[in-house]
Structure formats: C-alpha cells, structure tokens
Amino acid sequence: MKEKLYIIKIGGALIDDEELLTQFLEQFSEIQEKKILVHGGGKLATTLADKLGIEQKMINGRRITDKETLDIVTMVYAGGINKNIVEKLQQKKCNAIGFSGADGNLIKAKKREHPEIDFGFVGDITKKSVNRKLVSKLIKLDLIPVFSAITHDRKGNLFNTNADTIASVMAQAMSEKYEVELLYCFDKEGVLEDVDDPESVIRSVTEEDFTVLKEEGKLHKGILPKLENALGAIKNNVEKVFLIKETELKNHIENHHAGTEICL
Ligand SMILES: Nc1ncnc2c1ncn2[C@@H]1O[C@H](COP(=O)(O)OP(=O)(O)O)[C@@H](O)[C@H]1O
Ligand SMILES: CC(=O)N[C@@H](CCC(=O)OP(=O)(O)O)C(=O)O
C-alpha cells in the first residue's frame, strides 16, 4: 500500500494576513502524515509592484511577467514569503525547508508559448518537470518541503509559474509513489453556487459540473484556474482533491470532509 502524502496549496489572501497565516501554519504543522506546502503570493506581488509604479496585467489567471516583474516576484515569492513561512513552521518545530524550482533542479519549466500573447517569463510545467526522486528523498528525511511559485529552465532563466499549477503537477508527479491528497486552501468555504453566500457550498464538482457552472456565469477570476488545475490532478491519478477554507484544514484532516471534493 502506498504511503499517504498531503500536498497543500495556500494563496494570496492568507499570506497577506499574518494572524490567519500563523493559525493556518499551526494546523498544518499538526498533520502527522508526510506533507508538502506550495504557496503563491500574487496579491503581495501586485501590492509591491503598484508601490514601485510597475503596472501589472493578468490574462487567464497568469501574470504577464516582464523582466522587472520577474525580479519582483522572485524577491516576493522565493524570498520574503517563502522564508517567512519556513520560519513560522520552524517555530512550531516543523522541519520545513524552502525551495524555488531552481533549487536542486526541483521544477524545470518551459517558457509559455502563445500565438498572440507574450507572457514574458511565465513557465509551463508538466509532471515530468518535477524532480520526484529528490522530492521523495526530502520527505523520507522527514523534511517538509515548502515550494514557491518560481521555476527555471536550467538555461539561465527563472520563470513565474502559477502556484495552483505547481501544486497540481507536484501532486500528479508524486502520485506514482504516494497516495496523494491535494488540498487547495483559500478564502471561501469551497466552490460556491453564489460567491456571496458561504452557505451555498457545492459538495462535489466534476468536469461536467464545471462546464455547466461556467456557462451559468457562477465562476469568476481565480476560481477558474484553480478548478482547471484541480480537475487536471484528479484526471491524472491523484487520489483525492478538495477545495477548502483555510481555517478548515484541521477539521478536514480529522473528519475527511470539508469544502468541495473534485470528482471524476
Ligand atoms: N463560485 C465561486 N466559488 C468560490 N470562489 C469564487 C467563485 N467565483 C469566484 N470566486 C473567487 O475566486 C477566489 C479564489 O481565487 P484566488 O483569489 O485566485 O485564490 P488564491 O489566491 O487563494 O489562489 C475567491 O476568493 C473568490 O472571490
Ligand atoms: C504566472 C503567474 O500568474 N504566477 C502567479 C504566481 C503566484 C500565485 O499563483 O499566487 P496566488 O496563489 O496567491 O494566486 C502570479 O504571479 O500571480
């Protein structure tokens, strides 16, 4: 039987809230099984870019990343946010170790090619991009890898890669050896029928449901790439995938159901 591995992704809103982040990391540190944390931080990068007067543009949930923006996101994701999370976990006696995809050649990417749009330094990844041998070794040593949204091509380029995609692809790659449960933790209770009504959680979402919800105009902005990545994971042998509220992590781990389950 395969050993259980949690791959947990956190994003912008949580990272911006020091108290909420500390509470979340306390719940994360209590998980007894093997675990990996993947974080974004898009909101903080946008705030810093605004302060520096560097205009930001998102297309299909991806940030157009020119050289100046790449410098910002590298500092923000692989620098400040990553080290802050690692230190908070160390405080909880959780032996976290922070990485970008360039460290140990852990995640290799290819520049995103698009016929009309130049995304700049945006990297696309597949499950072959993940150095799963090294990731396995790290978790066997009882280290807790913490991944930022920075990848590389081993040809001198760093890339900005959507953190939801990194979590999905990491989960797919690690599913060959582990029974992976992928958890997208965010600021809503799950996928909501009505985004303004926290009681309207949809308990399970399939690809068909996704298409219908999209057509009905019930999904906007960040939830779209999140669901695409979540569906990509469940279709590629990841055992379980959920979208849950950040504050529900402990409840989910103990009771095995909070938020929305992504189903085949
Ligand atoms: N139907 C929906 N259910 C839940 N969230 C939704 C829905 N439609 C739009 N959203 C938005 O998607 C957001 C989550 O995406 P995003 O902000 O990118 O998260 P993160 O930064 O954590 O990756 C929610 O905060 C919410 O505003
Ligand atoms: C290419 C691309 O768009 N990368 C994302 C990476 C950060 C991210 O995914 O942050 P959240 O999870 O907080 O949204 C960005 O720069 O916004």
PDB file of C-alpha atoms and ligand atoms in Angstrom:
ATOM      1  CA  MET A   1       0.000   0.000   0.000  1.00  0.00           C
ATOM      2  CA  LYS A   2       1.240   3.492  -0.849  1.00  0.00           C
ATOM      3  CA  GLU A   3       2.068   5.909   1.932  1.00  0.00           C
ATOM      4  CA  LYS A   4      -0.188   8.949   2.344  1.00  0.00           C
ATOM      5  CA  LEU A   5       1.111  12.359   1.249  1.00  0.00           C
ATOM      6  CA  TYR A   6      -0.718  15.657   1.645  1.00  0.00           C
ATOM      7  CA  ILE A   7       0.098  18.386  -0.879  1.00  0.00           C
ATOM      8  CA  ILE A   8      -1.406  21.624   0.354  1.00  0.00           C
ATOM      9  CA  LYS A   9      -1.596  24.915  -1.534  1.00  0.00           C
ATOM     10  CA  ILE A  10      -2.149  28.345   0.001  1.00  0.00           C
ATOM     11  CA  GLY A  11      -2.557  31.642  -1.784  1.00  0.00           C
ATOM     12  CA  GLY A  12      -2.741  35.384  -1.752  1.00  0.00           C
ATOM     13  CA  ALA A  13      -5.369  36.358   0.800  1.00  0.00           C
ATOM     14  CA  LEU A  14      -3.997  34.104   3.551  1.00  0.00           C
ATOM     15  CA  ILE A  15      -0.388  35.141   3.002  1.00  0.00           C
ATOM     16  CA  ASP A  16      -1.430  38.791   3.404  1.00  0.00           C
ATOM     17  CA  ASP A  17      -2.937  38.140   6.847  1.00  0.00           C
ATOM     18  CA  GLU A  18      -0.212  37.488   9.429  1.00  0.00           C
ATOM     19  CA  GLU A  19      -2.573  36.196  12.135  1.00  0.00           C
ATOM     20  CA  LEU A  20      -4.540  33.918   9.804  1.00  0.00           C
ATOM     21  CA  LEU A  21      -1.294  32.606   8.300  1.00  0.00           C
ATOM     22  CA  THR A  22       0.092  31.777  11.756  1.00  0.00           C
ATOM     23  CA  GLN A  23      -3.133  29.937  12.671  1.00  0.00           C
ATOM     24  CA  PHE A  24      -3.075  28.042   9.387  1.00  0.00           C
ATOM     25  CA  LEU A  25       0.561  27.000   9.770  1.00  0.00           C
ATOM     26  CA  GLU A  26      -0.185  25.753  13.282  1.00  0.00           C
ATOM     27  CA  GLN A  27      -2.862  23.446  11.829  1.00  0.00           C
ATOM     28  CA  PHE A  28      -0.504  22.432   9.027  1.00  0.00           C
ATOM     29  CA  SER A  29       2.310  21.608  11.457  1.00  0.00           C
ATOM     30  CA  GLU A  30      -0.027  19.239  13.368  1.00  0.00           C
ATOM     31  CA  ILE A  31      -0.581  16.971  10.348  1.00  0.00           C
ATOM     32  CA  GLN A  32       1.112  13.659  11.213  1.00  0.00           C
ATOM     33  CA  GLU A  33       1.396  12.253   7.670  1.00  0.00           C
ATOM     34  CA  LYS A  34       4.007  13.252   5.067  1.00  0.00           C
ATOM     35  CA  LYS A  35       3.281  16.711   3.689  1.00  0.00           C
ATOM     36  CA  ILE A  36       4.374  19.363   1.190  1.00  0.00           C
ATOM     37  CA  LEU A  37       3.314  23.021   1.169  1.00  0.00           C
ATOM     38  CA  VAL A  38       3.024  25.082  -2.041  1.00  0.00           C
ATOM     39  CA  HIS A  39       2.409  28.818  -1.775  1.00  0.00           C
ATOM     40  CA  GLY A  40       1.558  31.695  -4.085  1.00  0.00           C
ATOM     41  CA  GLY A  41       1.503  35.320  -3.000  1.00  0.00           C
ATOM     42  CA  GLY A  42       0.127  37.070  -6.065  1.00  0.00           C
ATOM     43  CA  LYS A  43      -1.627  39.764  -4.011  1.00  0.00           C
ATOM     44  CA  LEU A  44       1.571  40.816  -2.243  1.00  0.00           C
ATOM     45  CA  ALA A  45       3.491  40.920  -5.548  1.00  0.00           C
ATOM     46  CA  THR A  46       0.789  43.182  -7.038  1.00  0.00           C
ATOM     47  CA  THR A  47       0.881  45.482  -3.982  1.00  0.00           C
ATOM     48  CA  LEU A  48       4.672  45.827  -4.216  1.00  0.00           C
ATOM     49  CA  ALA A  49       4.606  46.374  -7.994  1.00  0.00           C
ATOM     50  CA  ASP A  50       1.945  49.102  -7.524  1.00  0.00           C
ATOM     51  CA  LYS A  51       4.161  50.827  -4.930  1.00  0.00           C
ATOM     52  CA  LEU A  52       7.043  50.726  -7.422  1.00  0.00           C
ATOM     53  CA  GLY A  53       4.806  52.031 -10.219  1.00  0.00           C
ATOM     54  CA  ILE A  54       5.158  48.864 -12.333  1.00  0.00           C
ATOM     55  CA  GLU A  55       1.828  48.130 -13.975  1.00  0.00           C
ATOM     56  CA  GLN A  56       0.600  44.534 -13.682  1.00  0.00           C
ATOM     57  CA  LYS A  57      -1.547  42.625 -16.166  1.00  0.00           C
ATOM     58  CA  MET A  58      -3.207  39.219 -15.707  1.00  0.00           C
ATOM     59  CA  ILE A  59      -4.518  37.119 -18.613  1.00  0.00           C
ATOM     60  CA  ASN A  60      -6.365  33.830 -17.904  1.00  0.00           C
ATOM     61  CA  GLY A  61      -5.132  33.935 -14.302  1.00  0.00           C
ATOM     62  CA  ARG A  62      -1.477  34.285 -15.442  1.00  0.00           C
ATOM     63  CA  ARG A  63       0.623  37.372 -14.722  1.00  0.00           C
ATOM     64  CA  ILE A  64       2.354  38.906 -17.739  1.00  0.00           C
ATOM     65  CA  THR A  65       5.905  38.744 -16.386  1.00  0.00           C
ATOM     66  CA  ASP A  66       8.423  41.141 -17.921  1.00  0.00           C
ATOM     67  CA  LYS A  67      11.990  41.314 -16.522  1.00  0.00           C
ATOM     68  CA  GLU A  68      11.103  43.941 -13.897  1.00  0.00           C
ATOM     69  CA  THR A  69       8.113  41.905 -12.755  1.00  0.00           C
ATOM     70  CA  LEU A  70      10.211  38.722 -12.683  1.00  0.00           C
ATOM     71  CA  ASP A  71      12.619  40.468 -10.309  1.00  0.00           C
ATOM     72  CA  ILE A  72       9.719  41.451  -8.066  1.00  0.00           C
ATOM     73  CA  VAL A  73       8.052  38.019  -7.999  1.00  0.00           C
ATOM     74  CA  THR A  74      11.372  36.264  -7.373  1.00  0.00           C
ATOM     75  CA  MET A  75      12.030  38.512  -4.370  1.00  0.00           C
ATOM     76  CA  VAL A  76       8.479  38.241  -3.091  1.00  0.00           C
ATOM     77  CA  TYR A  77       7.731  34.516  -3.663  1.00  0.00           C
ATOM     78  CA  ALA A  78      11.138  32.795  -3.403  1.00  0.00           C
ATOM     79  CA  GLY A  79      12.433  35.378  -0.924  1.00  0.00           C
ATOM     80  CA  GLY A  80      10.244  37.071   1.678  1.00  0.00           C
ATOM     81  CA  ILE A  81       7.127  34.889   1.648  1.00  0.00           C
ATOM     82  CA  ASN A  82       8.974  31.560   1.433  1.00  0.00           C
ATOM     83  CA  LYS A  83      11.388  32.351   4.247  1.00  0.00           C
ATOM     84  CA  ASN A  84       8.634  33.815   6.433  1.00  0.00           C
ATOM     85  CA  ILE A  85       6.591  30.602   6.092  1.00  0.00           C
ATOM     86  CA  VAL A  86       9.615  28.384   6.732  1.00  0.00           C
ATOM     87  CA  GLU A  87      10.499  30.326   9.871  1.00  0.00           C
ATOM     88  CA  LYS A  88       6.900  30.202  11.167  1.00  0.00           C
ATOM     89  CA  LEU A  89       6.914  26.402  10.673  1.00  0.00           C
ATOM     90  CA  GLN A  90      10.300  26.076  12.362  1.00  0.00           C
ATOM     91  CA  GLN A  91       8.779  27.910  15.363  1.00  0.00           C
ATOM     92  CA  LYS A  92       6.238  25.058  15.528  1.00  0.00           C
ATOM     93  CA  LYS A  93       9.114  22.528  15.481  1.00  0.00           C
ATOM     94  CA  CYS A  94       8.124  21.534  11.943  1.00  0.00           C
ATOM     95  CA  ASN A  95      11.352  20.948   9.983  1.00  0.00           C
ATOM     96  CA  ALA A  96      10.425  22.974   6.896  1.00  0.00           C
ATOM     97  CA  ILE A  97      12.861  23.668   4.052  1.00  0.00           C
ATOM     98  CA  GLY A  98      12.061  26.307   1.447  1.00  0.00           C
ATOM     99  CA  PHE A  99      12.625  25.952  -2.304  1.00  0.00           C
ATOM    100  CA  SER A 100      12.179  27.569  -5.658  1.00  0.00           C
ATOM    101  CA  GLY A 101      12.093  25.188  -8.626  1.00  0.00           C
ATOM    102  CA  ALA A 102      15.724  26.094  -9.390  1.00  0.00           C
ATOM    103  CA  ASP A 103      16.988  24.749  -6.058  1.00  0.00           C
ATOM    104  CA  GLY A 104      18.176  21.189  -6.555  1.00  0.00           C
ATOM    105  CA  ASN A 105      16.698  21.406 -10.068  1.00  0.00           C
ATOM    106  CA  LEU A 106      13.381  20.545  -8.387  1.00  0.00           C
ATOM    107  CA  ILE A 107      10.983  22.013 -11.001  1.00  0.00           C
ATOM    108  CA  LYS A 108      12.004  22.661 -14.593  1.00  0.00           C
ATOM    109  CA  ALA A 109       9.751  24.761 -16.818  1.00  0.00           C
ATOM    110  CA  LYS A 110       9.423  25.843 -20.444  1.00  0.00           C
ATOM    111  CA  LYS A 111       8.619  29.399 -21.414  1.00  0.00           C
ATOM    112  CA  ARG A 112       4.904  29.684 -22.135  1.00  0.00           C
ATOM    113  CA  GLU A 113       4.353  29.914 -25.883  1.00  0.00           C
ATOM    114  CA  HIS A 114       1.188  31.564 -27.148  1.00  0.00           C
ATOM    115  CA  PRO A 115       0.366  32.570 -30.739  1.00  0.00           C
ATOM    116  CA  GLU A 116      -0.873  36.071 -29.791  1.00  0.00           C
ATOM    117  CA  ILE A 117       0.213  36.904 -26.262  1.00  0.00           C
ATOM    118  CA  ASP A 118       3.777  37.242 -24.992  1.00  0.00           C
ATOM    119  CA  PHE A 119       3.531  36.178 -21.357  1.00  0.00           C
ATOM    120  CA  GLY A 120       7.211  37.020 -20.797  1.00  0.00           C
ATOM    121  CA  PHE A 121       8.915  34.957 -18.101  1.00  0.00           C
ATOM    122  CA  VAL A 122       5.986  32.637 -17.436  1.00  0.00           C
ATOM    123  CA  GLY A 123       6.925  28.964 -17.215  1.00  0.00           C
ATOM    124  CA  ASP A 124       4.697  25.996 -18.085  1.00  0.00           C
ATOM    125  CA  ILE A 125       5.278  22.651 -16.400  1.00  0.00           C
ATOM    126  CA  THR A 126       4.211  19.013 -16.761  1.00  0.00           C
ATOM    127  CA  LYS A 127       4.609  16.157 -14.292  1.00  0.00           C
ATOM    128  CA  LYS A 128       7.948  15.305 -15.931  1.00  0.00           C
ATOM    129  CA  SER A 129       9.169  18.738 -14.796  1.00  0.00           C
ATOM    130  CA  VAL A 130       9.265  17.585 -11.180  1.00  0.00           C
ATOM    131  CA  ASN A 131      12.444  16.029  -9.772  1.00  0.00           C
ATOM    132  CA  ARG A 132      10.397  13.433  -7.924  1.00  0.00           C
ATOM    133  CA  LYS A 133      13.422  11.426  -6.775  1.00  0.00           C
ATOM    134  CA  LEU A 134      14.774  14.393  -4.867  1.00  0.00           C
ATOM    135  CA  VAL A 135      11.338  15.348  -3.522  1.00  0.00           C
ATOM    136  CA  SER A 136      10.915  11.735  -2.275  1.00  0.00           C
ATOM    137  CA  LYS A 137      14.332  11.820  -0.631  1.00  0.00           C
ATOM    138  CA  LEU A 138      13.496  15.069   1.142  1.00  0.00           C
ATOM    139  CA  ILE A 139      10.240  13.768   2.556  1.00  0.00           C
ATOM    140  CA  LYS A 140      11.871  10.462   3.547  1.00  0.00           C
ATOM    141  CA  LEU A 141      14.269  12.538   5.646  1.00  0.00           C
ATOM    142  CA  ASP A 142      11.169  13.949   7.407  1.00  0.00           C
ATOM    143  CA  LEU A 143      11.831  17.387   5.947  1.00  0.00           C
ATOM    144  CA  ILE A 144       8.765  19.420   4.961  1.00  0.00           C
ATOM    145  CA  PRO A 145       9.350  20.993   1.517  1.00  0.00           C
ATOM    146  CA  VAL A 146       7.820  24.455   1.027  1.00  0.00           C
ATOM    147  CA  PHE A 147       7.641  25.455  -2.653  1.00  0.00           C
ATOM    148  CA  SER A 148       7.310  28.968  -4.036  1.00  0.00           C
ATOM    149  CA  ALA A 149       5.919  29.790  -7.480  1.00  0.00           C
ATOM    150  CA  ILE A 150       9.343  30.246  -9.112  1.00  0.00           C
ATOM    151  CA  THR A 151      10.685  27.655 -11.593  1.00  0.00           C
ATOM    152  CA  HIS A 152      13.646  27.575 -14.019  1.00  0.00           C
ATOM    153  CA  ASP A 153      14.810  26.142 -17.351  1.00  0.00           C
ATOM    154  CA  ARG A 154      18.415  25.302 -16.407  1.00  0.00           C
ATOM    155  CA  LYS A 155      19.492  27.575 -19.280  1.00  0.00           C
ATOM    156  CA  GLY A 156      19.812  30.737 -17.244  1.00  0.00           C
ATOM    157  CA  ASN A 157      16.158  31.695 -16.872  1.00  0.00           C
ATOM    158  CA  LEU A 158      13.912  31.845 -13.846  1.00  0.00           C
ATOM    159  CA  PHE A 159      10.178  31.688 -14.522  1.00  0.00           C
ATOM    160  CA  ASN A 160       6.970  32.668 -12.798  1.00  0.00           C
ATOM    161  CA  THR A 161       4.577  29.685 -12.638  1.00  0.00           C
ATOM    162  CA  ASN A 162       1.046  29.754 -11.230  1.00  0.00           C
ATOM    163  CA  ALA A 163       1.130  28.213  -7.753  1.00  0.00           C
ATOM    164  CA  ASP A 164      -2.131  26.274  -8.271  1.00  0.00           C
ATOM    165  CA  THR A 165      -0.455  24.628 -11.278  1.00  0.00           C
ATOM    166  CA  ILE A 166       2.669  23.762  -9.283  1.00  0.00           C
ATOM    167  CA  ALA A 167       0.510  22.073  -6.616  1.00  0.00           C
ATOM    168  CA  SER A 168      -1.444  20.094  -9.239  1.00  0.00           C
ATOM    169  CA  VAL A 169       1.632  18.985 -11.188  1.00  0.00           C
ATOM    170  CA  MET A 170       3.535  18.127  -7.991  1.00  0.00           C
ATOM    171  CA  ALA A 171       0.548  16.016  -6.874  1.00  0.00           C
ATOM    172  CA  GLN A 172       0.449  14.217 -10.245  1.00  0.00           C
ATOM    173  CA  ALA A 173       4.182  13.524 -10.177  1.00  0.00           C
ATOM    174  CA  MET A 174       4.187  12.258  -6.576  1.00  0.00           C
ATOM    175  CA  SER A 175       1.123  10.023  -7.125  1.00  0.00           C
ATOM    176  CA  GLU A 176       3.312   7.325  -8.705  1.00  0.00           C
ATOM    177  CA  LYS A 177       4.838   6.644  -5.286  1.00  0.00           C
ATOM    178  CA  TYR A 178       2.380   8.061  -2.768  1.00  0.00           C
ATOM    179  CA  GLU A 179      -1.350   8.139  -2.114  1.00  0.00           C
ATOM    180  CA  VAL A 180      -1.668  11.886  -2.641  1.00  0.00           C
ATOM    181  CA  GLU A 181      -4.423  14.107  -1.273  1.00  0.00           C
ATOM    182  CA  LEU A 182      -4.277  17.580  -2.814  1.00  0.00           C
ATOM    183  CA  LEU A 183      -5.874  20.401  -0.832  1.00  0.00           C
ATOM    184  CA  TYR A 184      -6.414  23.876  -2.240  1.00  0.00           C
ATOM    185  CA  CYS A 185      -6.898  26.094   0.814  1.00  0.00           C
ATOM    186  CA  PHE A 186      -8.393  29.510   0.069  1.00  0.00           C
ATOM    187  CA  ASP A 187     -10.637  32.227   1.481  1.00  0.00           C
ATOM    188  CA  LYS A 188     -14.028  30.702   0.585  1.00  0.00           C
ATOM    189  CA  GLU A 189     -15.816  27.662   2.047  1.00  0.00           C
ATOM    190  CA  GLY A 190     -15.359  25.760  -1.231  1.00  0.00           C
ATOM    191  CA  VAL A 191     -16.866  26.200  -4.677  1.00  0.00           C
ATOM    192  CA  LEU A 192     -19.958  28.316  -4.064  1.00  0.00           C
ATOM    193  CA  GLU A 193     -23.215  28.321  -6.005  1.00  0.00           C
ATOM    194  CA  ASP A 194     -23.380  32.017  -5.121  1.00  0.00           C
ATOM    195  CA  VAL A 195     -19.979  33.560  -4.389  1.00  0.00           C
ATOM    196  CA  ASP A 196     -21.554  35.903  -1.799  1.00  0.00           C
ATOM    197  CA  ASP A 197     -23.288  33.120   0.136  1.00  0.00           C
ATOM    198  CA  PRO A 198     -20.919  30.999   2.273  1.00  0.00           C
ATOM    199  CA  GLU A 199     -23.780  28.526   2.906  1.00  0.00           C
ATOM    200  CA  SER A 200     -24.016  27.672  -0.800  1.00  0.00           C
ATOM    201  CA  VAL A 201     -21.091  25.217  -0.924  1.00  0.00           C
ATOM    202  CA  ILE A 202     -21.268  22.708  -3.765  1.00  0.00           C
ATOM    203  CA  ARG A 203     -20.114  19.445  -2.145  1.00  0.00           C
ATOM    204  CA  SER A 204     -18.682  17.861  -5.288  1.00  0.00           C
ATOM    205  CA  VAL A 205     -17.658  19.126  -8.706  1.00  0.00           C
ATOM    206  CA  THR A 206     -16.965  17.027 -11.821  1.00  0.00           C
ATOM    207  CA  GLU A 207     -15.692  18.244 -15.184  1.00  0.00           C
ATOM    208  CA  GLU A 208     -19.305  18.339 -16.435  1.00  0.00           C
ATOM    209  CA  ASP A 209     -20.416  20.384 -13.411  1.00  0.00           C
ATOM    210  CA  PHE A 210     -17.507  22.764 -14.064  1.00  0.00           C
ATOM    211  CA  THR A 211     -18.651  23.351 -17.642  1.00  0.00           C
ATOM    212  CA  VAL A 212     -22.238  23.990 -16.511  1.00  0.00           C
ATOM    213  CA  LEU A 213     -21.201  26.324 -13.652  1.00  0.00           C
ATOM    214  CA  LYS A 214     -19.001  28.265 -16.081  1.00  0.00           C
ATOM    215  CA  GLU A 215     -21.825  28.577 -18.602  1.00  0.00           C
ATOM    216  CA  GLU A 216     -24.160  29.777 -15.841  1.00  0.00           C
ATOM    217  CA  GLY A 217     -21.632  32.540 -15.018  1.00  0.00           C
ATOM    218  CA  LYS A 218     -21.145  31.307 -11.433  1.00  0.00           C
ATOM    219  CA  LEU A 219     -17.342  31.125 -11.570  1.00  0.00           C
ATOM    220  CA  HIS A 220     -15.101  34.174 -11.866  1.00  0.00           C
ATOM    221  CA  LYS A 221     -11.449  35.102 -11.689  1.00  0.00           C
ATOM    222  CA  GLY A 222      -9.156  32.948  -9.512  1.00  0.00           C
ATOM    223  CA  ILE A 223     -11.548  30.040  -9.057  1.00  0.00           C
ATOM    224  CA  LEU A 224     -11.318  29.198 -12.797  1.00  0.00           C
ATOM    225  CA  PRO A 225      -7.578  28.272 -12.966  1.00  0.00           C
ATOM    226  CA  LYS A 226      -7.913  26.674  -9.517  1.00  0.00           C
ATOM    227  CA  LEU A 227     -10.680  24.328 -10.725  1.00  0.00           C
ATOM    228  CA  GLU A 228      -8.879  23.597 -14.005  1.00  0.00           C
ATOM    229  CA  ASN A 229      -5.785  22.570 -12.024  1.00  0.00           C
ATOM    230  CA  ALA A 230      -7.851  20.578  -9.515  1.00  0.00           C
ATOM    231  CA  LEU A 231      -9.580  18.678 -12.346  1.00  0.00           C
ATOM    232  CA  GLY A 232      -6.193  18.120 -14.038  1.00  0.00           C
ATOM    233  CA  ALA A 233      -4.992  16.434 -10.849  1.00  0.00           C
ATOM    234  CA  ILE A 234      -7.988  14.109 -10.367  1.00  0.00           C
ATOM    235  CA  LYS A 235      -7.808  13.055 -14.045  1.00  0.00           C
ATOM    236  CA  ASN A 236      -4.120  12.181 -13.616  1.00  0.00           C
ATOM    237  CA  ASN A 237      -4.246   9.641 -10.784  1.00  0.00           C
ATOM    238  CA  VAL A 238      -4.223  11.944  -7.772  1.00  0.00           C
ATOM    239  CA  GLU A 239      -6.234  10.027  -5.163  1.00  0.00           C
ATOM    240  CA  LYS A 240      -8.227  12.908  -3.649  1.00  0.00           C
ATOM    241  CA  VAL A 241      -8.632  16.621  -4.396  1.00  0.00           C
ATOM    242  CA  PHE A 242     -10.535  19.185  -2.300  1.00  0.00           C
ATOM    243  CA  LEU A 243     -11.050  22.955  -2.243  1.00  0.00           C
ATOM    244  CA  ILE A 244     -11.477  24.067   1.373  1.00  0.00           C
ATOM    245  CA  LYS A 245     -11.476  27.195   3.517  1.00  0.00           C
ATOM    246  CA  GLU A 246      -8.076  27.884   5.096  1.00  0.00           C
ATOM    247  CA  THR A 247      -9.479  27.774   8.623  1.00  0.00           C
ATOM    248  CA  GLU A 248     -10.958  24.298   7.970  1.00  0.00           C
ATOM    249  CA  LEU A 249      -7.683  22.441   7.460  1.00  0.00           C
ATOM    250  CA  LYS A 250      -7.660  20.681  10.837  1.00  0.00           C
ATOM    251  CA  ASN A 251     -11.358  19.820  10.574  1.00  0.00           C
ATOM    252  CA  HIS A 252     -10.807  18.413   7.094  1.00  0.00           C
ATOM    253  CA  ILE A 253      -7.823  16.275   8.104  1.00  0.00           C
ATOM    254  CA  GLU A 254      -9.664  14.885  11.150  1.00  0.00           C
ATOM    255  CA  ASN A 255     -13.125  14.410   9.623  1.00  0.00           C
ATOM    256  CA  HIS A 256     -12.149  13.803   5.987  1.00  0.00           C
ATOM    257  CA  HIS A 257     -14.647  16.190   4.516  1.00  0.00           C
ATOM    258  CA  ALA A 258     -14.863  19.957   4.343  1.00  0.00           C
ATOM    259  CA  GLY A 259     -15.485  22.161   1.325  1.00  0.00           C
ATOM    260  CA  THR A 260     -15.789  20.842  -2.219  1.00  0.00           C
ATOM    261  CA  GLU A 261     -14.491  17.487  -3.431  1.00  0.00           C
ATOM    262  CA  ILE A 262     -13.306  17.342  -7.030  1.00  0.00           C
ATOM    263  CA  CYS A 263     -14.543  14.121  -8.616  1.00  0.00           C
ATOM    264  CA  LEU A 264     -14.067  12.215 -11.872  1.00  0.00           C
TER     265      LEU A 264
HETATM  266  N1  LIG B   1     -18.263  30.318  -7.364  1.00  0.00           N
HETATM  267  C1  LIG B   1     -17.177  30.651  -6.654  1.00  0.00           C
HETATM  268  N2  LIG B   1     -16.853  29.951  -5.530  1.00  0.00           N
HETATM  269  C2  LIG B   1     -15.769  30.280  -4.796  1.00  0.00           C
HETATM  270  N3  LIG B   1     -14.913  31.297  -5.133  1.00  0.00           N
HETATM  271  C3  LIG B   1     -15.178  32.016  -6.234  1.00  0.00           C
HETATM  272  C4  LIG B   1     -16.328  31.716  -7.045  1.00  0.00           C
HETATM  273  N4  LIG B   1     -16.316  32.595  -8.086  1.00  0.00           N
HETATM  274  C5  LIG B   1     -15.289  33.390  -7.933  1.00  0.00           C
HETATM  275  N5  LIG B   1     -14.569  33.068  -6.828  1.00  0.00           N
HETATM  276  C6  LIG B   1     -13.385  33.803  -6.381  1.00  0.00           C
HETATM  277  O1  LIG B   1     -12.211  33.037  -6.527  1.00  0.00           O
HETATM  278  C7  LIG B   1     -11.330  33.415  -5.473  1.00  0.00           C
HETATM  279  C8  LIG B   1     -10.229  32.374  -5.289  1.00  0.00           C
HETATM  280  O2  LIG B   1      -9.232  32.526  -6.232  1.00  0.00           O
HETATM  281  P1  LIG B   1      -7.884  33.298  -5.880  1.00  0.00           P
HETATM  282  O3  LIG B   1      -8.204  34.632  -5.312  1.00  0.00           O
HETATM  283  O4  LIG B   1      -7.021  33.239  -7.077  1.00  0.00           O
HETATM  284  O5  LIG B   1      -7.308  32.377  -4.719  1.00  0.00           O
HETATM  285  P2  LIG B   1      -5.807  32.144  -4.217  1.00  0.00           P
HETATM  286  O6  LIG B   1      -5.114  33.475  -4.275  1.00  0.00           O
HETATM  287  O7  LIG B   1      -6.000  31.600  -2.844  1.00  0.00           O
HETATM  288  O8  LIG B   1      -5.208  31.145  -5.157  1.00  0.00           O
HETATM  289  C9  LIG B   1     -12.229  33.585  -4.281  1.00  0.00           C
HETATM  290  O9  LIG B   1     -11.678  34.434  -3.313  1.00  0.00           O
HETATM  291  C10 LIG B   1     -13.498  34.181  -4.912  1.00  0.00           C
HETATM  292  O10 LIG B   1     -13.513  35.589  -4.831  1.00  0.00           O
HETATM  293  C1  LIG B   2       2.280  33.030 -13.850  1.00  0.00           C
HETATM  294  C2  LIG B   2       1.524  33.514 -12.655  1.00  0.00           C
HETATM  295  O1  LIG B   2       0.454  34.083 -12.797  1.00  0.00           O
HETATM  296  N1  LIG B   2       2.046  33.268 -11.462  1.00  0.00           N
HETATM  297  C3  LIG B   2       1.422  33.676 -10.239  1.00  0.00           C
HETATM  298  C4  LIG B   2       2.233  33.054  -9.106  1.00  0.00           C
HETATM  299  C5  LIG B   2       1.730  33.402  -7.743  1.00  0.00           C
HETATM  300  C6  LIG B   2       0.404  32.765  -7.438  1.00  0.00           C
HETATM  301  O2  LIG B   2      -0.051  31.827  -8.061  1.00  0.00           O
HETATM  302  O3  LIG B   2      -0.187  33.346  -6.321  1.00  0.00           O
HETATM  303  P1  LIG B   2      -1.617  33.005  -5.710  1.00  0.00           P
HETATM  304  O4  LIG B   2      -1.698  31.525  -5.485  1.00  0.00           O
HETATM  305  O5  LIG B   2      -1.588  33.767  -4.435  1.00  0.00           O
HETATM  306  O6  LIG B   2      -2.676  33.489  -6.664  1.00  0.00           O
HETATM  307  C7  LIG B   2       1.409  35.222 -10.090  1.00  0.00           C
HETATM  308  O7  LIG B   2       2.448  35.849 -10.301  1.00  0.00           O
HETATM  309  O8  LIG B   2       0.369  35.757  -9.683  1.00  0.00           O
END
